[in-house]
Coordinates of N, CA and C in Angstrom, one line a residue:
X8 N 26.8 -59.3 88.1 CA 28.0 -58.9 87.4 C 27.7 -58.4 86.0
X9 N 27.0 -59.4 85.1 CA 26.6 -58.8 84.3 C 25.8 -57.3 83.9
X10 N 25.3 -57.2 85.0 CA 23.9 -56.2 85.3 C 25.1 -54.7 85.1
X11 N 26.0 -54.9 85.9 CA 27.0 -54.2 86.8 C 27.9 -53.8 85.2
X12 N 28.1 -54.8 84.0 CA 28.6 -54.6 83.0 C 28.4 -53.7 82.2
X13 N 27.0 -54.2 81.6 CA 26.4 -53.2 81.2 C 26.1 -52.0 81.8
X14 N 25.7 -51.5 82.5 CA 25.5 -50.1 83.2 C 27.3 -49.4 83.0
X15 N 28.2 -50.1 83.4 CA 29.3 -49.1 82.8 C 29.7 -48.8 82.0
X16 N 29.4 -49.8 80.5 CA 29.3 -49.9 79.2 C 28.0 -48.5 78.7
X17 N 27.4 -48.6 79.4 CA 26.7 -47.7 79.1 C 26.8 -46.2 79.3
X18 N 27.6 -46.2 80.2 CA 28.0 -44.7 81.1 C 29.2 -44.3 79.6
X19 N 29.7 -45.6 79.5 CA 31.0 -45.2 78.0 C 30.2 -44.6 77.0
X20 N 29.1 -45.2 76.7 CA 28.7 -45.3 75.2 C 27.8 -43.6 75.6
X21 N 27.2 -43.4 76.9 CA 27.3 -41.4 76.9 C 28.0 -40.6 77.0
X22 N 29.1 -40.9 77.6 CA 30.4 -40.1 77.2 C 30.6 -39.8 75.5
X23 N 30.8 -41.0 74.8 CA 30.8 -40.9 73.4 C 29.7 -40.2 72.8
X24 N 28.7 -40.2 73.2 CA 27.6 -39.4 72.4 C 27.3 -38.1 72.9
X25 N 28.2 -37.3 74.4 CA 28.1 -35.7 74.8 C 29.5 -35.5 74.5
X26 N 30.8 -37.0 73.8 CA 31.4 -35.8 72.8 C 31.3 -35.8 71.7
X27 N 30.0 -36.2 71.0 CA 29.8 -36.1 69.5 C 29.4 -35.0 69.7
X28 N 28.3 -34.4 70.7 CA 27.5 -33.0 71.1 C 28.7 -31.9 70.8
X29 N 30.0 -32.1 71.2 CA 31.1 -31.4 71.6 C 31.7 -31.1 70.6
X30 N 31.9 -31.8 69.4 CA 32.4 -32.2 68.4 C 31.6 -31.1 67.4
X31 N 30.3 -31.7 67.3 CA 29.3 -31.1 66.3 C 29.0 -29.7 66.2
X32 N 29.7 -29.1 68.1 CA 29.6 -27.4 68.7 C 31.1 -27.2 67.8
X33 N 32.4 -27.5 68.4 CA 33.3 -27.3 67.4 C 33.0 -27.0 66.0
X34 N 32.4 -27.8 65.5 CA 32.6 -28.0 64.0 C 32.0 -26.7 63.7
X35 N 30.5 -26.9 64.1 CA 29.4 -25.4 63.6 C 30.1 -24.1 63.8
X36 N 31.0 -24.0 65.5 CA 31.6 -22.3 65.5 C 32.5 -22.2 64.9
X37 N 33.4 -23.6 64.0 CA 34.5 -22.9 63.6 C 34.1 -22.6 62.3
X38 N 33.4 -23.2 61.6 CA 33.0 -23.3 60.6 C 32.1 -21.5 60.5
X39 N 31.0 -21.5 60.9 CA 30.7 -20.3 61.4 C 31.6 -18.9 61.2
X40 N 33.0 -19.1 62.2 CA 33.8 -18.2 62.0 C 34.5 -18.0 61.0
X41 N 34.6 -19.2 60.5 CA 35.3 -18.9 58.9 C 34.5 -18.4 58.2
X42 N 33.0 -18.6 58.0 CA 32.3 -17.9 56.9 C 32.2 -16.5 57.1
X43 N 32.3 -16.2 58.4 CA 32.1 -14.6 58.9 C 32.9 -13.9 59.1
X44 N 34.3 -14.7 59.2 CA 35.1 -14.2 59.8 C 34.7 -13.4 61.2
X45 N 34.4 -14.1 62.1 CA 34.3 -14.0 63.3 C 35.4 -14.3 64.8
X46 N 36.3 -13.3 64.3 CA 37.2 -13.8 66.2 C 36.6 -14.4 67.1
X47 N 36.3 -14.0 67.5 CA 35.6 -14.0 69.0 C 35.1 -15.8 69.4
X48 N 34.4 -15.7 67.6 CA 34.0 -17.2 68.3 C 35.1 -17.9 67.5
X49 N 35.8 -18.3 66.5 CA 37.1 -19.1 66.3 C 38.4 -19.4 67.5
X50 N 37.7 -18.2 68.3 CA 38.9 -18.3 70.2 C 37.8 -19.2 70.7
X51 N 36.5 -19.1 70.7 CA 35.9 -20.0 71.4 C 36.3 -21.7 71.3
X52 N 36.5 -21.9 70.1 CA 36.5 -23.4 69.6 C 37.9 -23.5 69.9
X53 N 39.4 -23.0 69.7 CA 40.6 -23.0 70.4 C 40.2 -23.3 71.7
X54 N 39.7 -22.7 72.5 CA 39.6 -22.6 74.1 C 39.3 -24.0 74.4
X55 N 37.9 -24.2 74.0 CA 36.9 -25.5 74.2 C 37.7 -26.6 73.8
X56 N 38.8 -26.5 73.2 CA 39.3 -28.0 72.5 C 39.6 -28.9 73.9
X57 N 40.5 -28.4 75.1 CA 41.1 -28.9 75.7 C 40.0 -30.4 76.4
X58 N 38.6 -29.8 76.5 CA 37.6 -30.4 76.6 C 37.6 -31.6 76.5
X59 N 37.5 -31.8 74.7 CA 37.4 -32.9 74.1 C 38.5 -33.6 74.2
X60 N 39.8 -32.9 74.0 CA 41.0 -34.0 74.7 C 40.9 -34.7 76.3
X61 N 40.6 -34.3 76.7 CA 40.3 -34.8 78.1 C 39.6 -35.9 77.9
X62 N 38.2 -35.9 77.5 CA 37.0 -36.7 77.2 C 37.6 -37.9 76.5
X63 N 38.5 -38.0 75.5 CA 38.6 -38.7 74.6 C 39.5 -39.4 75.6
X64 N 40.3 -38.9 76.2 CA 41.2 -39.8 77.1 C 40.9 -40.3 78.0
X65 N 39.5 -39.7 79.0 CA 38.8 -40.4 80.1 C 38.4 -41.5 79.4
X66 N 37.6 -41.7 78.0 CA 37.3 -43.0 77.1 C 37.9 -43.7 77.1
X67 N 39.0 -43.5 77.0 CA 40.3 -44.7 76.4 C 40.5 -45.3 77.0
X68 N 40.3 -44.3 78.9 CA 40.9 -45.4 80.1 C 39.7 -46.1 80.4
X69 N 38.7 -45.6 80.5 CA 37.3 -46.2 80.8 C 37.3 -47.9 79.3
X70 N 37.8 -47.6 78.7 CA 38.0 -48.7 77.7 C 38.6 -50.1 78.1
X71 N 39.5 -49.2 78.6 CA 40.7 -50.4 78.9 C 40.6 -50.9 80.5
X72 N 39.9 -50.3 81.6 CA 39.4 -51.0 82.8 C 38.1 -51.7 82.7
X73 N 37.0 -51.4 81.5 CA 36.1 -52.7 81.6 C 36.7 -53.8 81.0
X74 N 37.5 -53.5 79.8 CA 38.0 -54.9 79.2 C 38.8 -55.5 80.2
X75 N 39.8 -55.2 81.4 CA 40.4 -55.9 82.4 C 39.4 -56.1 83.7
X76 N 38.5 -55.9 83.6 CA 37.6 -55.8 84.8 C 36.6 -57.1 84.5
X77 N 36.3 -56.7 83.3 CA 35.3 -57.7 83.0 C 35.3 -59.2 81.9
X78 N 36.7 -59.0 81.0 CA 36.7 -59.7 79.9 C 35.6 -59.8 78.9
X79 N 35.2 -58.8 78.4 CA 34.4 -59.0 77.5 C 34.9 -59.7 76.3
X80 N 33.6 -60.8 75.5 CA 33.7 -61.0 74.0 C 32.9 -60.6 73.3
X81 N 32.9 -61.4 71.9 CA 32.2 -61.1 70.9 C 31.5 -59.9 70.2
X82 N 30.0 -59.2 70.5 CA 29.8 -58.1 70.4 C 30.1 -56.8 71.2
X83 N 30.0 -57.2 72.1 CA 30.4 -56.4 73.6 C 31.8 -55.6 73.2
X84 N 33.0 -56.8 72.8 CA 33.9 -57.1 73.0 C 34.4 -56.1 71.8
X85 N 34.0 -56.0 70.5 CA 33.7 -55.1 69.7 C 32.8 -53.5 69.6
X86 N 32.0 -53.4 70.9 CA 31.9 -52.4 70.5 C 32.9 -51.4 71.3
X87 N 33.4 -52.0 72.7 CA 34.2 -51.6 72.9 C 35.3 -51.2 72.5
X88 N 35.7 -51.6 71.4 CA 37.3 -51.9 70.6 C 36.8 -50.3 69.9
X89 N 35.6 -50.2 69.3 CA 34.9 -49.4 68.2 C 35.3 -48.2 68.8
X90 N 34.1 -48.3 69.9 CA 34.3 -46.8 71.0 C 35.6 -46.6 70.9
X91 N 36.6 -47.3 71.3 CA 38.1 -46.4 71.9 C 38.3 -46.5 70.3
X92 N 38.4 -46.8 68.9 CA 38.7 -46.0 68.0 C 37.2 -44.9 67.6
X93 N 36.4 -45.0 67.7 CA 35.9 -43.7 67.6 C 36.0 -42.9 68.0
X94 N 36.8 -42.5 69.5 CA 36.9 -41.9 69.9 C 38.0 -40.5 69.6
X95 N 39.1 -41.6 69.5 CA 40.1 -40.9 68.7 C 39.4 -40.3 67.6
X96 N 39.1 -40.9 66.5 CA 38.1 -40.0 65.5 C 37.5 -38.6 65.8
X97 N 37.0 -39.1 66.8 CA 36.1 -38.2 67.1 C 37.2 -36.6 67.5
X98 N 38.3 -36.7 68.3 CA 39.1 -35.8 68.4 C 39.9 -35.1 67.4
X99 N 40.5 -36.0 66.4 CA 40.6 -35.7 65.5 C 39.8 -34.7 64.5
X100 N 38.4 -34.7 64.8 CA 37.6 -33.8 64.1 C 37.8 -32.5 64.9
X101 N 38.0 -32.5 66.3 CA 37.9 -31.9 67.4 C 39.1 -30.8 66.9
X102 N 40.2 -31.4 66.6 CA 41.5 -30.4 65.7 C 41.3 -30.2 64.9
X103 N 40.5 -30.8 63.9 CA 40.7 -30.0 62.7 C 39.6 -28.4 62.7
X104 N 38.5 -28.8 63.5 CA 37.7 -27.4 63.8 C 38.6 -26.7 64.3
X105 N 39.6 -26.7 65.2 CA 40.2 -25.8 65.9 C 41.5 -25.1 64.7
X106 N 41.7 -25.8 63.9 CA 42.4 -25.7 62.3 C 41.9 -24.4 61.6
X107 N 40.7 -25.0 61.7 CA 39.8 -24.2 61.2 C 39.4 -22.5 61.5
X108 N 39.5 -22.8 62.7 CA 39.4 -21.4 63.6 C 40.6 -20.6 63.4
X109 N 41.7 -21.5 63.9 CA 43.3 -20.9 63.2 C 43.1 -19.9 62.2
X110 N 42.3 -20.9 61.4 CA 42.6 -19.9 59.7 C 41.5 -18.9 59.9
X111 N 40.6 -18.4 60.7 CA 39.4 -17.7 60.7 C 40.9 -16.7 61.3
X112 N 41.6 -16.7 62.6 CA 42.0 -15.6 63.2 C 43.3 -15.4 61.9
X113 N 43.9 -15.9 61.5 CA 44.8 -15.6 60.3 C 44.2 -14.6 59.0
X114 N 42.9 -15.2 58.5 CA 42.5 -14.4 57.3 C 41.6 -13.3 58.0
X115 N 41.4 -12.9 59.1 CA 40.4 -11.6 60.0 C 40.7 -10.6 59.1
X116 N 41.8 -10.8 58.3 CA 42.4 -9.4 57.2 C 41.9 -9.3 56.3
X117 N 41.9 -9.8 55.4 CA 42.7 -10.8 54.3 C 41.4 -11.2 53.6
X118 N 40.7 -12.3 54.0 CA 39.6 -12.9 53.5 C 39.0 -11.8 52.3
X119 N 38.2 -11.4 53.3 CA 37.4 -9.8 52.1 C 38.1 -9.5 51.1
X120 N 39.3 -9.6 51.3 CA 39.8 -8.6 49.9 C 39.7 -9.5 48.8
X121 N 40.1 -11.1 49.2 CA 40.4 -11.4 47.9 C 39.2 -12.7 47.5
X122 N 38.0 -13.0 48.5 CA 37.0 -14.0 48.4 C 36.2 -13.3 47.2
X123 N 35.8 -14.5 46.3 CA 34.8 -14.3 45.1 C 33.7 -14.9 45.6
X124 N 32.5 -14.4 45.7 CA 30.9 -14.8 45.8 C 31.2 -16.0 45.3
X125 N 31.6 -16.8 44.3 CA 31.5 -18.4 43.6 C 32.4 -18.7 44.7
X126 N 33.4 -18.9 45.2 CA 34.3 -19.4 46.1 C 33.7 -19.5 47.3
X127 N 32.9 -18.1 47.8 CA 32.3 -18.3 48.9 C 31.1 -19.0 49.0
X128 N 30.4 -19.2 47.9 CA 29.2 -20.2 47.7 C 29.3 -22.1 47.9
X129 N 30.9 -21.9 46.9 CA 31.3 -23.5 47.2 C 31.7 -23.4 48.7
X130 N 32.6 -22.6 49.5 CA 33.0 -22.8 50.4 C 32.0 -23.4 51.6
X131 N 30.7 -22.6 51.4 CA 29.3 -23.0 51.6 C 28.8 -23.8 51.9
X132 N 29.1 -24.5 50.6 CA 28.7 -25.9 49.9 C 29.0 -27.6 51.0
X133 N 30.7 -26.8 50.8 CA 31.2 -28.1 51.4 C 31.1 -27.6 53.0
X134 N 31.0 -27.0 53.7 CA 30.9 -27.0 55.0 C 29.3 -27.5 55.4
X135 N 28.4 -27.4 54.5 CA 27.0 -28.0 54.9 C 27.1 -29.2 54.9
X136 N 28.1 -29.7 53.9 CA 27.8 -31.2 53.6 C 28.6 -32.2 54.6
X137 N 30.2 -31.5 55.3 CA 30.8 -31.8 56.1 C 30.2 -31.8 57.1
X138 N 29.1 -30.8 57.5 CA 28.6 -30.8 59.1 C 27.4 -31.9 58.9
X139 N 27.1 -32.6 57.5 CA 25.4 -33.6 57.3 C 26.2 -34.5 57.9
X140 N 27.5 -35.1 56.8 CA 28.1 -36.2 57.5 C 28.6 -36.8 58.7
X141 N 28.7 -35.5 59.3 CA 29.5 -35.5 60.9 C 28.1 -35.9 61.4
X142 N 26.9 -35.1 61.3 CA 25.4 -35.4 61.9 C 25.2 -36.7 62.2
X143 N 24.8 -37.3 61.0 CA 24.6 -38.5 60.4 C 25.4 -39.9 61.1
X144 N 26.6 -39.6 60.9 CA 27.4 -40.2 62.0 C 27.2 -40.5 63.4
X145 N 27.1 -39.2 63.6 CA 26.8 -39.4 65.2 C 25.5 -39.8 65.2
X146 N 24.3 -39.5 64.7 CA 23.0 -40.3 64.9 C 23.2 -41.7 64.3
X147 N 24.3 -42.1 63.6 CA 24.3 -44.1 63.3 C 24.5 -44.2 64.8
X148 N 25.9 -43.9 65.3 CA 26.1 -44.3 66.9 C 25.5 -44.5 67.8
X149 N 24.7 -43.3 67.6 CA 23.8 -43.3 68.7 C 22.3 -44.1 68.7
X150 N 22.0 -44.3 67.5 CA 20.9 -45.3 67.1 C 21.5 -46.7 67.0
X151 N 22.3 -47.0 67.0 CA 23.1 -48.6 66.4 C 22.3 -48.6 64.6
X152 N 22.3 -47.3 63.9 CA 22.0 -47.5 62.6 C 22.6 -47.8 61.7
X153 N 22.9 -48.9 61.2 CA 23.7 -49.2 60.2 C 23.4 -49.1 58.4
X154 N 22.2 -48.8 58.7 CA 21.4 -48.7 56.9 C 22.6 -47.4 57.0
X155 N 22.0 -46.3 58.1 CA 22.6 -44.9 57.6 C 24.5 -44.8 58.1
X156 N 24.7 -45.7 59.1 CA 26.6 -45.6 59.0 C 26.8 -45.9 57.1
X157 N 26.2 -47.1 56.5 CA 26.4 -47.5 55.3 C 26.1 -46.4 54.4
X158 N 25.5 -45.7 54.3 CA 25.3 -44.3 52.8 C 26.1 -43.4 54.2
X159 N 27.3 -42.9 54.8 CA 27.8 -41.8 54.4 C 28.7 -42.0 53.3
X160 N 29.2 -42.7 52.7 CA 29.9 -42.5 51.8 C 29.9 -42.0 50.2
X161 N 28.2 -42.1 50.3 CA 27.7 -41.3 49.1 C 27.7 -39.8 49.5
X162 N 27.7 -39.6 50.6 CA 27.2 -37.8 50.8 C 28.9 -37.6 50.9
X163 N 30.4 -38.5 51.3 CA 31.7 -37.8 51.5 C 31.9 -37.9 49.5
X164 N 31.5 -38.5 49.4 CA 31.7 -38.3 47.4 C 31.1 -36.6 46.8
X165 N 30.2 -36.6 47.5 CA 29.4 -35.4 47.0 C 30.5 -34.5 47.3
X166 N 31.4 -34.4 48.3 CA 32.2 -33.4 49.5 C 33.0 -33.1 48.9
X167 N 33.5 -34.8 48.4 CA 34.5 -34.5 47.1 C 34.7 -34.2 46.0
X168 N 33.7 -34.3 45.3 CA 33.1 -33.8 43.8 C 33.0 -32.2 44.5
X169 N 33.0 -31.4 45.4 CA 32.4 -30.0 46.1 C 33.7 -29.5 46.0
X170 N 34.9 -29.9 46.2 CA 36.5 -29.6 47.1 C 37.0 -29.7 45.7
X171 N 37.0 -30.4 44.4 CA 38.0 -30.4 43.4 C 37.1 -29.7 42.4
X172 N 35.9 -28.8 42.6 CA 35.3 -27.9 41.6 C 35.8 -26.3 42.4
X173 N 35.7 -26.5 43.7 CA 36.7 -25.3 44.4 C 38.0 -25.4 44.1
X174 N 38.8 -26.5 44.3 CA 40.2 -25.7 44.1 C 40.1 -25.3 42.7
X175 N 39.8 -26.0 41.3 CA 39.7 -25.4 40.3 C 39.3 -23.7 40.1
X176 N 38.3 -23.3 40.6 CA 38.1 -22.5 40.8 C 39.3 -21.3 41.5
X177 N 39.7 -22.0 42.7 CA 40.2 -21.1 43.3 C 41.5 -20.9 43.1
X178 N 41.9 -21.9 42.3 CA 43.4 -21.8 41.4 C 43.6 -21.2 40.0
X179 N 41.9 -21.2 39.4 CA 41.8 -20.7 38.4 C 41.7 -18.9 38.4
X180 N 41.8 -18.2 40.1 CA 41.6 -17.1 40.1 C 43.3 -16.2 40.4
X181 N 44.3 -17.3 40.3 CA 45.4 -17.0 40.0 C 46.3 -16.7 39.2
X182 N 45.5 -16.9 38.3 CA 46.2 -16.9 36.6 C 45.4 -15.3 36.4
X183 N 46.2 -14.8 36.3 CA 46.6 -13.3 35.7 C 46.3 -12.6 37.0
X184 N 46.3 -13.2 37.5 CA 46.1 -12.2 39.1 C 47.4 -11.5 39.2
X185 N 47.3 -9.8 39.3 CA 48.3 -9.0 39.8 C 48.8 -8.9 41.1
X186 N 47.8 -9.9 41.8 CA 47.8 -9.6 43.5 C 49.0 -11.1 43.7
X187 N 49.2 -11.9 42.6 CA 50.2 -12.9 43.0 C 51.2 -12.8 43.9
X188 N 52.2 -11.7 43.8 CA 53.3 -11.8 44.0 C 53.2 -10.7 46.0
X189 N 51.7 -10.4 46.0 CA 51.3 -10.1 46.8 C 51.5 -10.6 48.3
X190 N 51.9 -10.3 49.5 CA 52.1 -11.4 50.6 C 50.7 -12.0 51.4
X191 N 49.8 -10.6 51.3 CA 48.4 -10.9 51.3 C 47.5 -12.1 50.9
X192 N 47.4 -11.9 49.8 CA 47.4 -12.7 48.8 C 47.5 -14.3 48.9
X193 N 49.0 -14.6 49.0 CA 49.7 -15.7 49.4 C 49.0 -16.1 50.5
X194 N 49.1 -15.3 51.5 CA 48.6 -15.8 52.5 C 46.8 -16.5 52.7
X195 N 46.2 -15.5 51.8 CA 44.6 -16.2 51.9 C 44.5 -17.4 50.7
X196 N 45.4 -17.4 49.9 CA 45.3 -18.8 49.3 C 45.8 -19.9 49.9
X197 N 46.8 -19.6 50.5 CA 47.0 -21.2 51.3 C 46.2 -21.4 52.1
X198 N 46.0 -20.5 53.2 CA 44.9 -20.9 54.2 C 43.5 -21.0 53.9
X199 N 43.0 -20.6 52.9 CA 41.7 -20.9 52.0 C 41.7 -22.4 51.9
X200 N 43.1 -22.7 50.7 CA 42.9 -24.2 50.5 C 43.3 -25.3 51.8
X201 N 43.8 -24.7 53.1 CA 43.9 -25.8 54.0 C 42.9 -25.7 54.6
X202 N 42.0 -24.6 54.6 CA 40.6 -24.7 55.2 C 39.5 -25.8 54.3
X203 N 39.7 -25.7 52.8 CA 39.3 -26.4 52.1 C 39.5 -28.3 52.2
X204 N 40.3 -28.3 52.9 CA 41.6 -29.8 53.1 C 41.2 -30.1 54.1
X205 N 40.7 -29.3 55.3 CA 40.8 -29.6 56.5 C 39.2 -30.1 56.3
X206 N 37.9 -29.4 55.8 CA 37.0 -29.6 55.3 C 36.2 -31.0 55.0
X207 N 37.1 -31.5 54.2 CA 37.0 -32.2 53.6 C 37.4 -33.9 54.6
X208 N 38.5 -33.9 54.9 CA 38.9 -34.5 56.1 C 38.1 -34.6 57.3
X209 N 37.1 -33.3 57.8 CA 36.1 -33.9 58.4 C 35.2 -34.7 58.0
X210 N 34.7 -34.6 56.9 CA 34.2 -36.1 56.1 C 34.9 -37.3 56.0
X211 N 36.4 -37.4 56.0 CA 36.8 -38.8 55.7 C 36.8 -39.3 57.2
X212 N 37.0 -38.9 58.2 CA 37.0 -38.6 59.9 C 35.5 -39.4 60.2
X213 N 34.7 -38.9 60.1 CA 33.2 -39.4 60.0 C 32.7 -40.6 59.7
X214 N 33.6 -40.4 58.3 CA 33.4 -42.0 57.4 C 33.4 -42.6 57.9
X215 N 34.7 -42.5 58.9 CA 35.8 -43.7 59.3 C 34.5 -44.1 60.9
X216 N 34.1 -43.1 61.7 CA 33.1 -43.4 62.5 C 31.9 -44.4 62.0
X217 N 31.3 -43.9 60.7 CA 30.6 -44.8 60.2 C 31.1 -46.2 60.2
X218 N 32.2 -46.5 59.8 CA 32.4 -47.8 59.4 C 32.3 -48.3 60.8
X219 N 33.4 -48.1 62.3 CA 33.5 -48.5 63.1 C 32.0 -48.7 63.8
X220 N 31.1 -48.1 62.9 CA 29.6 -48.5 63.5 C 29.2 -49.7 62.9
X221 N 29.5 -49.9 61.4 CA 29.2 -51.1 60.6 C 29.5 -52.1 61.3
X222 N 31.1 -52.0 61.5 CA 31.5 -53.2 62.2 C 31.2 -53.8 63.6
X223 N 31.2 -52.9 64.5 CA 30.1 -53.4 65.7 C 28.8 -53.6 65.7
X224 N 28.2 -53.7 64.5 CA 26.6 -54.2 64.4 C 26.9 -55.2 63.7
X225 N 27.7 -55.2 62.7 CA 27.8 -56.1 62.1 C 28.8 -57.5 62.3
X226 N 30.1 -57.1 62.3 CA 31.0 -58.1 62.6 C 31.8 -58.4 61.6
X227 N 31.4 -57.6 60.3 CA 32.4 -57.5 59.4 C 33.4 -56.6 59.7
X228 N 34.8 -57.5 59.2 CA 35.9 -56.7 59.3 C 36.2 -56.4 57.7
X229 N 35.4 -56.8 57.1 CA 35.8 -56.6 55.4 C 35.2 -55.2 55.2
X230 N 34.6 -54.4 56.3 CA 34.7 -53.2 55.9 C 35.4 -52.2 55.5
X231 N 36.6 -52.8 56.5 CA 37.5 -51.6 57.4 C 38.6 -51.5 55.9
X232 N 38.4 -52.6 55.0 CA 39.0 -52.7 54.1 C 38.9 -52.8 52.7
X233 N 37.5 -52.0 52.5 CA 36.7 -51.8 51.4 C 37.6 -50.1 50.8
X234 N 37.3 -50.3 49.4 CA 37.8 -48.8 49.0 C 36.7 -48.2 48.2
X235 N 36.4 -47.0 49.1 CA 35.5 -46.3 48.3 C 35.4 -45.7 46.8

């Protein structure tokens, strides 16, 4: 029975790591598409989402029939609890790529006219650092690494130090702008800065994966309640 436990526990814990694979394809095409403004593939990541919703919900149930099937405790008992909130996590990233792609088919116009090389450099910036942390993450999970679940929170500080030297920037390119009252305009600055927000949020999304790794290796719950 135990033999029998494990082995399903295990079938869980690769579902969770071919939807980090899923997750990490999301992030890169939408991401991708926003820097290129690329259609084609921003419909890709819309399309593919339904995927990861599915996945995340076969998890949830696969979660809740080993715990009734088998009564797991202690470690076990925990990492199971982990998985079904990582999992969510993990979908959650799954939207906001598809967020993302949104604003790639929205600015197809738009973008060019009004992006500054410094804007698109930061923009750069923070999508490299968003896709390390998402990485990183999913290799703690999949390693049970907890040195590295414990430092993402120095690389989502960097993300954030990256996101409030861009909106500066990109708020600073409003003041005496003629193009203000523009509809154009309007329109590539909000969706600039909720691509910027959305961004950023896949780092705090990640975090939150990191910690739920802390705590199933570890058994602290004084993580879940630390402020960065």
């Amino acid at each position: 029975m135990i033999k029998k436990f494990h082995e399903k526990l295990q079938e869980i814990v690769n579902d969770v790591n071919h939807m980090g694979k899923l997750i990490q394809e999301a992030v890169e095409n939408a991401t991708a598409s926003l820097i290129a403004g690329d259609r084609e593939l921003a419909t890709k990541v819309v399309e593919g989402d339904d995927k990861i919703d599915e996945l995340e919900m076969h998890i949830e149930q696969e979660c809740l029939v080993i715990q009734a099937e088998y009564q797991p405790f202690a470690k076990d008992l925990r990492l199971i609890n982990s998985i079904n909130i990582i999992a969510i996590y993990m979908e959650r990233i799954g939207d906001l790529a598809v967020n993302l792609a949104k604003i790639t088919r929205r600015l197809e116009k738009h973008k060019a006219l009004f992006m500054t090389p410094e804007i698109m450099d930061l923009l750069k910036e923070m999508v490299n650092l968003a896709k390390l942390i998402l990485a990183k993450a999913l290799k703690a999970f999949k390693n049970n690494d907890a040195k590295l679940a414990g430092k993402l929170d120095e690389l989502d500080n960097e993300l954030d130090d990256v996101q409030k030297v861009l909106f500066k920037k990109l708020f600073a390119s409003v003041v005496g702008n003629n193009s203000l009252s523009n509809e154009e305009f309007a329109l590539y600055l909000s969706n600039i800065s909720l691509a910027i927000r959305y961004l950023e949020r896949i780092g705090d999304q990640s975090v939150n994966v990191g910690e739920r790794v802390l705590l199933f290796l570890t058994g602290d719950y004084k993580i879940l309640h630390e402020e960065g």
